[in-house]
Structures are given as structure tokens and as C-alpha cells.
GROMACS .gro file of C-alpha atoms in nm:
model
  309
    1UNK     CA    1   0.000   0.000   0.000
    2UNK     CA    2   0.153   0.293  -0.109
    3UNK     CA    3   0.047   0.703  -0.075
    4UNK     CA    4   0.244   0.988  -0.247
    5UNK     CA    5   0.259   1.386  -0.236
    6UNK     CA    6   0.422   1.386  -0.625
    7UNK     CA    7   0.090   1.497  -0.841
    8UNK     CA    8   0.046   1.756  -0.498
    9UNK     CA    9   0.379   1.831  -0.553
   10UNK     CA   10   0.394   1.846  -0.926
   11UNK     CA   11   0.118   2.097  -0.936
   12UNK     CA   12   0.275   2.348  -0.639
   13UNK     CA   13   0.590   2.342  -0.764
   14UNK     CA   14   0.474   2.381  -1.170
   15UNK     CA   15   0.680   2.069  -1.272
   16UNK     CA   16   0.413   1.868  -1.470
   17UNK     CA   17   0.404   1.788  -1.857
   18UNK     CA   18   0.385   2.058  -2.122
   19UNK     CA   19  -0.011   2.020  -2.145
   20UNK     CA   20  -0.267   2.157  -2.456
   21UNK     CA   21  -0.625   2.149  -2.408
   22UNK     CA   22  -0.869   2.036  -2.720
   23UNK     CA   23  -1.220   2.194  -2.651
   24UNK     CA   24  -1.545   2.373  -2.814
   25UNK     CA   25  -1.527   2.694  -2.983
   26UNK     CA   26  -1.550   2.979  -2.805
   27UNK     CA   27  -1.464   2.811  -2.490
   28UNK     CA   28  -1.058   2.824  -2.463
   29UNK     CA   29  -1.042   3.092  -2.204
   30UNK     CA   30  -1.275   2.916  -1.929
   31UNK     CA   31  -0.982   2.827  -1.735
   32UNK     CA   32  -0.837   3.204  -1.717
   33UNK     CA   33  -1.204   3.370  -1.691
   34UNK     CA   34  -1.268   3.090  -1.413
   35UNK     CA   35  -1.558   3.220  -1.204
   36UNK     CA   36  -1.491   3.581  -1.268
   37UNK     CA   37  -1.459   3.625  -0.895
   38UNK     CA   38  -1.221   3.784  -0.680
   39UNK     CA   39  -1.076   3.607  -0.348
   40UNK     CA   40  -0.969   3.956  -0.174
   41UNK     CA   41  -1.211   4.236  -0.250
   42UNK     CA   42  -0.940   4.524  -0.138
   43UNK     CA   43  -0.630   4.388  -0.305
   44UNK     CA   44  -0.548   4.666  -0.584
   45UNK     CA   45  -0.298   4.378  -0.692
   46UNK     CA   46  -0.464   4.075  -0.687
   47UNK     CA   47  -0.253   3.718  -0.828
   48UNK     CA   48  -0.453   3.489  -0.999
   49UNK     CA   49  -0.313   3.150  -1.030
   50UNK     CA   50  -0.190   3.085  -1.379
   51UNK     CA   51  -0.409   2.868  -1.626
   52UNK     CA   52  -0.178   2.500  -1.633
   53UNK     CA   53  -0.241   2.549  -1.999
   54UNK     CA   54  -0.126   2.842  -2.146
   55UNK     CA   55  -0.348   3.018  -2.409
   56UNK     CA   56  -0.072   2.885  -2.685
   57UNK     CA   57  -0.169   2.581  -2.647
   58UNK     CA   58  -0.582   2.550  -2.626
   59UNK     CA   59  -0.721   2.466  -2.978
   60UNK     CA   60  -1.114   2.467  -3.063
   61UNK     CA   61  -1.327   2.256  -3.250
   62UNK     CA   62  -1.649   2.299  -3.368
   63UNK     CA   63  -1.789   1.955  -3.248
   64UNK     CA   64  -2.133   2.082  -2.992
   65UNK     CA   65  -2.359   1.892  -2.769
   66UNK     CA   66  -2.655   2.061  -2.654
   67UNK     CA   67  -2.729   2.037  -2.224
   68UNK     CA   68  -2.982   1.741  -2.297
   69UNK     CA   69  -2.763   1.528  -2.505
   70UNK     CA   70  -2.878   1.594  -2.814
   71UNK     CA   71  -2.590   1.677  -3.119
   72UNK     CA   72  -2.558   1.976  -3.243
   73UNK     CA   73  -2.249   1.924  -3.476
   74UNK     CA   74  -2.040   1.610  -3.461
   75UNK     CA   75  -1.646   1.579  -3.467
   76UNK     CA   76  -1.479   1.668  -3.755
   77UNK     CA   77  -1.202   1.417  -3.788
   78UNK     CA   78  -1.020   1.638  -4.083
   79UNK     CA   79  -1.058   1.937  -3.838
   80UNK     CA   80  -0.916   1.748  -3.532
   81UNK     CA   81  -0.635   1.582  -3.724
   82UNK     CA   82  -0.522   1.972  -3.773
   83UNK     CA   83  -0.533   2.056  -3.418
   84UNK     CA   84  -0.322   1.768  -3.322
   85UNK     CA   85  -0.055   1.814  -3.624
   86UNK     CA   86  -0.025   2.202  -3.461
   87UNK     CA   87   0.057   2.077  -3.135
   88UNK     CA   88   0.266   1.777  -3.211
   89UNK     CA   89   0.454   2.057  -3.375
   90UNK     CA   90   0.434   2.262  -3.049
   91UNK     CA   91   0.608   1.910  -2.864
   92UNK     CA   92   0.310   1.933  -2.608
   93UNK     CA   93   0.294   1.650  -2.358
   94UNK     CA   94   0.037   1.554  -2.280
   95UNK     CA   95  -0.377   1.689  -2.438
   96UNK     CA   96  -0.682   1.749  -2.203
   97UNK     CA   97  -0.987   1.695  -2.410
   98UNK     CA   98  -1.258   1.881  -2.256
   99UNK     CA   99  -1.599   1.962  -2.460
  100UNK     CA  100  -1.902   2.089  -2.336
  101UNK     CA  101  -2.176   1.869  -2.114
  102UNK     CA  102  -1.977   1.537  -2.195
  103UNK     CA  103  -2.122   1.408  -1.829
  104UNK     CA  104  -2.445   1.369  -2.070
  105UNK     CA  105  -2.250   1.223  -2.385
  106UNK     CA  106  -1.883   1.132  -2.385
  107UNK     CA  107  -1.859   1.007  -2.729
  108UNK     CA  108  -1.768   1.299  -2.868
  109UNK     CA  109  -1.459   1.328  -2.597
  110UNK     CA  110  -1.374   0.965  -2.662
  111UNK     CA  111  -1.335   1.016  -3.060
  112UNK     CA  112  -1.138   1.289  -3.044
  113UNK     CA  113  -0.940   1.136  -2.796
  114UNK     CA  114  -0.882   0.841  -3.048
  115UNK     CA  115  -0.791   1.052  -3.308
  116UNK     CA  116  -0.516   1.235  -3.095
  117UNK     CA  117  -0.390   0.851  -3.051
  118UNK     CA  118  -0.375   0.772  -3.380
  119UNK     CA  119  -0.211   1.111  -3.482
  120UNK     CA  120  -0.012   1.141  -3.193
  121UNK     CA  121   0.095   0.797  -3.045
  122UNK     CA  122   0.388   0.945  -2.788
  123UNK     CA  123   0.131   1.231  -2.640
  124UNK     CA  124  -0.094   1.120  -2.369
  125UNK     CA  125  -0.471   1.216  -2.362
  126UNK     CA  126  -0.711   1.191  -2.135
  127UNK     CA  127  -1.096   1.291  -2.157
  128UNK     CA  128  -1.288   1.531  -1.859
  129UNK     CA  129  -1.573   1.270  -1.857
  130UNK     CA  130  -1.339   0.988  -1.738
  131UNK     CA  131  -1.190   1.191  -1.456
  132UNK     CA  132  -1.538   1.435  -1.361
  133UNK     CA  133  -1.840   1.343  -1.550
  134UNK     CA  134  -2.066   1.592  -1.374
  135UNK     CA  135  -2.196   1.905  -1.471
  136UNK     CA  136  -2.006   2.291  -1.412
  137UNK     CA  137  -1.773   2.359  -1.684
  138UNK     CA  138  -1.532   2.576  -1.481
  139UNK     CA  139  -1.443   2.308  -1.206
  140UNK     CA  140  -1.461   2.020  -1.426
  141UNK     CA  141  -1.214   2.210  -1.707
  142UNK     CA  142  -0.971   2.256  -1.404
  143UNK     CA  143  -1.012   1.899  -1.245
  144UNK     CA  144  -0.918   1.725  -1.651
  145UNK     CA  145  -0.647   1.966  -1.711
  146UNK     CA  146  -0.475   1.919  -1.374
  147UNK     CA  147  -0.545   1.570  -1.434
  148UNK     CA  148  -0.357   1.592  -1.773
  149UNK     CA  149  -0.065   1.822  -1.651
  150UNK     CA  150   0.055   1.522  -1.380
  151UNK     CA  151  -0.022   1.242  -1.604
  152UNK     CA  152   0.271   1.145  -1.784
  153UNK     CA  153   0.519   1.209  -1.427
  154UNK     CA  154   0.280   1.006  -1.199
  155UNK     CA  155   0.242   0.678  -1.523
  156UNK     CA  156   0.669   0.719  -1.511
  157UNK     CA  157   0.661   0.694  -1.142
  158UNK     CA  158   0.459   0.427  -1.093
  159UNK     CA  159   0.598   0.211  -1.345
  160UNK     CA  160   0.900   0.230  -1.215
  161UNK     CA  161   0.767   0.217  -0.847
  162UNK     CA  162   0.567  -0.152  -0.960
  163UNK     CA  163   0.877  -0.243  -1.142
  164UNK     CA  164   1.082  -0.242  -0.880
  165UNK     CA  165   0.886  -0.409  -0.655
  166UNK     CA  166   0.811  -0.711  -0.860
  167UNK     CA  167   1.214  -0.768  -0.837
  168UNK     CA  168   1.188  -0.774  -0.506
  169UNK     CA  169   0.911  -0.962  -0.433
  170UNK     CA  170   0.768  -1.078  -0.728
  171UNK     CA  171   0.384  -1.162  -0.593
  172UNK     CA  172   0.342  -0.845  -0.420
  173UNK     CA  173   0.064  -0.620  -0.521
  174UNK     CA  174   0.074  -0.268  -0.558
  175UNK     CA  175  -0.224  -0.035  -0.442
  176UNK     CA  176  -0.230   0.324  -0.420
  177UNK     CA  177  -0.385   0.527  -0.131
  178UNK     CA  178  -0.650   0.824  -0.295
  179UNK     CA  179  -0.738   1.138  -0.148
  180UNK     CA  180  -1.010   0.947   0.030
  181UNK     CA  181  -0.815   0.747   0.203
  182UNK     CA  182  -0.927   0.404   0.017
  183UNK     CA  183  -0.702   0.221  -0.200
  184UNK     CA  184  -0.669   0.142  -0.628
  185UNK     CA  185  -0.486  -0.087  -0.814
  186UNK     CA  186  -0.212   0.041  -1.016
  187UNK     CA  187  -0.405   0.114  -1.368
  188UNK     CA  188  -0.679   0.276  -1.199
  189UNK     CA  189  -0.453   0.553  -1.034
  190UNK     CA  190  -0.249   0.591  -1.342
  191UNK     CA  191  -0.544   0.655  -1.527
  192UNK     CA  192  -0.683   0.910  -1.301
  193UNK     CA  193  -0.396   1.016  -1.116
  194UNK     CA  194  -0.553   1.345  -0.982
  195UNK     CA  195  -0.733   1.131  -0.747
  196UNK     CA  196  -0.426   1.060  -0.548
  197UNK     CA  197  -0.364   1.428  -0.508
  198UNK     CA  198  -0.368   1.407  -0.117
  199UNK     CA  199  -0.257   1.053  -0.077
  200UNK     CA  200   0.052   1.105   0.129
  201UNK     CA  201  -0.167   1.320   0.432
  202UNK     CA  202  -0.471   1.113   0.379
  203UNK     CA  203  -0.310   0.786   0.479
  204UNK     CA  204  -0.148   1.010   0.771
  205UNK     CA  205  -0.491   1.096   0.865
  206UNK     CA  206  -0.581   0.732   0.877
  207UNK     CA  207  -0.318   0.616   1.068
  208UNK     CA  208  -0.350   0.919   1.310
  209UNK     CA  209  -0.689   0.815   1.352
  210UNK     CA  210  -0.605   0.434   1.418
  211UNK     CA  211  -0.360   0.530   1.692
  212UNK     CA  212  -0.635   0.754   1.901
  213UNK     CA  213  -0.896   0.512   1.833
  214UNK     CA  214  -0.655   0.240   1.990
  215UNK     CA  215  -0.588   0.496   2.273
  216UNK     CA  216  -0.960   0.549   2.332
  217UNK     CA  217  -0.938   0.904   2.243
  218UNK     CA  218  -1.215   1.100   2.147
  219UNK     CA  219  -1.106   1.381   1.891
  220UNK     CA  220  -0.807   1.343   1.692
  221UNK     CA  221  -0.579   1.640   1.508
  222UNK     CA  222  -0.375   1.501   1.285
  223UNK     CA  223  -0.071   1.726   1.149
  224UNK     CA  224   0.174   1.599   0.836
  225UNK     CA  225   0.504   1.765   0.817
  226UNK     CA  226   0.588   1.718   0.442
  227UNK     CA  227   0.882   1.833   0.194
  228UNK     CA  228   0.668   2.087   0.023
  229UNK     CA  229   0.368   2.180   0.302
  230UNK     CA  230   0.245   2.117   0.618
  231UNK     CA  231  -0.106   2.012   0.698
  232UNK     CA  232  -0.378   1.908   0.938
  233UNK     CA  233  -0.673   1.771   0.957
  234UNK     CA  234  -0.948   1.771   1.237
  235UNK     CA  235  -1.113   1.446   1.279
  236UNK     CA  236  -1.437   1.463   1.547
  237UNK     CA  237  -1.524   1.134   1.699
  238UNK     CA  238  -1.192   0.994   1.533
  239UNK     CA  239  -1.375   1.034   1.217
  240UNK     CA  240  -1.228   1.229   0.939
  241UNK     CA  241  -1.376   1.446   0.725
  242UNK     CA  242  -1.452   1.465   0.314
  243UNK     CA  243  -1.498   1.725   0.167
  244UNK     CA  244  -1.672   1.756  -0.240
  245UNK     CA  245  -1.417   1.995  -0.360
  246UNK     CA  246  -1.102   2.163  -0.266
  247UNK     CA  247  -0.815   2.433  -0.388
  248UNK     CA  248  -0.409   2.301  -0.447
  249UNK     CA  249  -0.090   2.574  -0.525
  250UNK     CA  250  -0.347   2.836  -0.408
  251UNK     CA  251  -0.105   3.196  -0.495
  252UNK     CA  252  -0.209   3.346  -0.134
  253UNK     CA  253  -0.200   3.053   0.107
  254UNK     CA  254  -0.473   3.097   0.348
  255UNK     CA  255  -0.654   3.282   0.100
  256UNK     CA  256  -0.960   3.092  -0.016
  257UNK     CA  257  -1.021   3.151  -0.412
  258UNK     CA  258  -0.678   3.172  -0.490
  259UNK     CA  259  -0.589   2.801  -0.612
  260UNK     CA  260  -0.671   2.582  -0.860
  261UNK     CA  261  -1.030   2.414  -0.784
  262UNK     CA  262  -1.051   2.040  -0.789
  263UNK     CA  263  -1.361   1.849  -0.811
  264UNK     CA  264  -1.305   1.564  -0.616
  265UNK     CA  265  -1.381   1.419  -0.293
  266UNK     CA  266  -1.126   1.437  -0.040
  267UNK     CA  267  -0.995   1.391   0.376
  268UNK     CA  268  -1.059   1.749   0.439
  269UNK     CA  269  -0.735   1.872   0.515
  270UNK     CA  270  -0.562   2.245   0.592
  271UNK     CA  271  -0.272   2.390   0.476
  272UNK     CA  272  -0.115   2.572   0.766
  273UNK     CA  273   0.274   2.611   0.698
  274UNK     CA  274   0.571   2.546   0.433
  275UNK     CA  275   0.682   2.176   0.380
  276UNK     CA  276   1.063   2.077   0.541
  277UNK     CA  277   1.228   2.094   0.255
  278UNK     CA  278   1.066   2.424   0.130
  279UNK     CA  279   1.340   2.638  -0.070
  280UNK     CA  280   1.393   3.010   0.070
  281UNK     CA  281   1.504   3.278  -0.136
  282UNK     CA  282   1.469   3.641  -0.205
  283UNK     CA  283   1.203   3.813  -0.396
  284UNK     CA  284   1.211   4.076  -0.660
  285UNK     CA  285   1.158   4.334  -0.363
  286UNK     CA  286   1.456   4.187  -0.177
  287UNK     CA  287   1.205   3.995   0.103
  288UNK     CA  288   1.301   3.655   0.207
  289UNK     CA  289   1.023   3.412   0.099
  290UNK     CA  290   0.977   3.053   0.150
  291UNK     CA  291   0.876   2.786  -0.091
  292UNK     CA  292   0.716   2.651  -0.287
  293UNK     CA  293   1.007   2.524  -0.440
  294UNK     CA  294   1.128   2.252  -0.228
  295UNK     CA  295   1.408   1.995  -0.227
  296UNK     CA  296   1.141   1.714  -0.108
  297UNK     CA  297   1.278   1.374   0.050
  298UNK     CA  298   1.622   1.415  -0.127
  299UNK     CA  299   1.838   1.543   0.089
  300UNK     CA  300   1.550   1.685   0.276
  301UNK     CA  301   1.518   1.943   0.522
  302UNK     CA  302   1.865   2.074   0.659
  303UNK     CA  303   1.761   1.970   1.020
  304UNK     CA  304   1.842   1.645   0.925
  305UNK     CA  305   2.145   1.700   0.907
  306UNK     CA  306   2.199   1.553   0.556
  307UNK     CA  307   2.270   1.961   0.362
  308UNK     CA  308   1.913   2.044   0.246
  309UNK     CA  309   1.859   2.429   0.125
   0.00000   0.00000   0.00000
């Protein structure tokens, strides 16, 4: 049984895949526009978070589904075999294909999908509806294209991981903790790796929660001292709580708004400090700043006594 903080990682630190995004016309900018809302009223300066996909590398196509199903215009293979050629070209990564109300028909996300395959066998593509088939465009553009962006590092990773476990003991059996805190198989989190985005502090919160139900206590506060963050998690009655949706690399920390949404469940969990092996340095206005760079498990943090940052 294994649980990670790479695809958290990957995302704070901006280290994923060079990612394009194939969607409807007229709908390339949903992931800068986001909810048009602002997460500090006052700030004359306000950060957004960056779109993982830069506006280079969204294409359109004029393939529609209406909100009941129904087809307005179907896929244009000629037309997607265009789109694909331009960002093979581009040497994108890995392709997020994300069309309108695909929760109520995927097929059209599924062909073009194919056709990305066939035109593109080294890029990796994945569709919204088999990460977030549920309506609300906004959180379910961010969930596939996060999704997409820590794809190809997390399929490396474990590969290798289940590789090198089978030479060790060959009738082992990989799992994967989720964000949950239940477990996978190896395919299914490769598929879908965004679903192991808290894995590392969810198992922590499971354990944590084994040890004070063993010690008959009531209430347990779990905290996770990682490479990149710290986090906690308040568990009432030793029973932890999931929430439907949650922010990761948010630009202002405690600032709710300011990350990227995910639309997943997850162990509710708080972000209350840099990681161990977070990376200070000095900012264009000469301040020290911390993270979130980090060095992770290798060396790790300096108080280890094994160099760090």
C-alpha cells in the first residue's frame, strides 16, 4: 500500500508535462475567466493563479452537444487531425480533451481522444468525462487539465515504483492510497492520477486516527510535516472528514479563491505552513520568501542533518 505527495507536488511546484487542451469553440479561455470572482475584494494587486495550460496551447473545434444530449455538430475528424498536427509541432505533452456537457454524452470526448492517438501515439490524452463526468464547466475544465498536466510524471513513477517491486518480491501487489483514504490498483490511479492528489496526508490521517482510536481518544488532530507543506486535519469522533471539492498551489496561502479548484472528494485537510524541505530565497523586492520550491525527501530538510537548502 503505497500514498504519495508527487501529483500535490507536481502541481505546487509547476513541474508537470507541457499540457494543450482540445475543446469547443468559443470556450478556450474558461480556465483564465474561471468564475470571474475575486478572493480579496481590497487587493489593488490581486494574483490569480496561472491557467496550467497556457493560451498557446488550447485549440477549438467545432464539435457541440446541446445540455440534454442531443448533437448539435459532430467531430470533424479532418478538423481534429489539424489541431493535433499544430501541437505535435508545439512538442506538447500531454492533451486534455474537454468539450461541453460530456457528463451527458462522452462520445464525442472519446473520438477525439482516439484521433489524438492515432495522430499522436507518444502524447498522452485523457478525456474530462473519465476523470469528472458531472456538470459545471469551470471546475470540471480545471479537475481534466490538472489531471492531464501530472499524467505522464505520476504513469513514469509508478511504473517504475511496480517495477521495482516485482524484483523484489515478485507476488506483491501494488495499491495506491486516494485522497479518500481508500485504495486502487495500479491502472486505476495511473489513469486518473488526480485522485491521489492528497494521498501522502490522507493515509497520515488514517493512521493518526487508528492510533487515538486504539488509545480510546475521542477527537483526533492530525498534522503531516511534508517536503513541500504542512497540513492538518481535524477528525471529530476519530472520524475524518470529506470534503466535495477543494483548492491546491493556491497563490495566497490561506486565501480561499486563490488556487486551482478540484472536483473531487477528499480527507478534508488544511494547509497551515511550508513543507521541510521548502526552498527560501529572495524576492524581486529583496524579502526573504519561502517555498514553494522545495528539495522534497532528497536530501530533505537541513535539520536532518543531511545539507538540504
Amino acid at each position: 500500500m503505497h500514498g504519495t505527495t508527487l501529483v500535490a507536488n507536481t502541481l505546487v511546484q509547476r513541474r508537470g508535462a507541457r499540457t494543450a487542451l482540445i475543446t469547443n469553440e468559443g470556450f478556450a479561455d474558461v480556465l483564465a475567466m474561471g468564475r470571474e470572482g475575486r478572493y480579496d475584494l481590497y487587493d489593488l494587486d490581486l494574483e490569480l493563479p496561472e491557467p496550467l495550460v497556457p493560451r498557446a496551447l488550447r485549440r477549438e473545434i467545432s464539435a457541440r452537444v446541446y445540455a440534454d444530449g442531443s448533437i448539435a455538430r459532430d467531430v470533424e475528424p479532418s478538423e481534429v487531425e489539424n489541431v493535433v498536427s499544430e501541437l505535435v509541432a508545439d512538442r506538447v505533452e500531454s492533451i486534455a480533451v474537454v468539450l461541453l456537457n460530456s457528463y451527458r454524452w462522452p462520445d464525442h470526448e472519446e473520438q477525439v481522444a482516439e484521433l489524438v492517438r492515432a495522430r499522436a501515439s507518444g502524447v498522452d490524452v485523457a478525456t474530462s468525462a473519465s476523470v469528472l463526468p458531472e456538470m459545471g464547466e469551470f471546475a470540471r475544465f480545471s479537475t481534466a487539465v490538472a489531471n492531464s498536466y501530472v499524467r505522464p510524471t505520476l504513469r513514469g513513477y509508478l511504473s517504475d515504483l511496480e517495477a521495482s517491486l516485482r524484483s523484489s518480491w515478485p507476488a506483491a501487489r501494488l495499491r495506491l492510497v486516494t485522497g479518500t483514504g481508500r485504495s486502487v490498483p495500479v491502472a486505476t490511479a495511473a489513469a486518473a492520477p488526480i485522485r491521489l492528489l492528497e494521498s501522502g496526508p490522507a493515509g497520515g490521517v488514517l493512521a493518526a486516527v487508528a492510533v487515538a482510536r486504539a488509545a480510546e481518544v475521542e477527537h483526533c488532530l492530525a498534522f503531516d510535516m511534508g517536503g513541500t507543506t504542512a497540513k492538518a486535519a481535524y477528525a471529530p469522533d476519530c472520524t475524518p472528514r470529506v470534503a466535495s471539492s477543494f483548492e491546491v498551489a493556491r497563490v495566497r496561502r490561506f486565501k480561499r479563491g486563490s488556487g486551482i479548484p478540484i472536483q473531487l472528494p477528499n480527507i478534508e485537510l488544511i494547509e497551515i505552513g511550508a513543507g521541510g524541505g521548502s526552498i527560501g530565497w529572495i524576492d524581486e523586492l529583496g524579502l526573504l520568501r519561502v517555498g514553494p520550491a522545495s528539495a522534497g525527501g532528497d536530501p530533505g530538510p537541513a535539520s536532518y542533518g543531511r545539507g538540504g537548502h
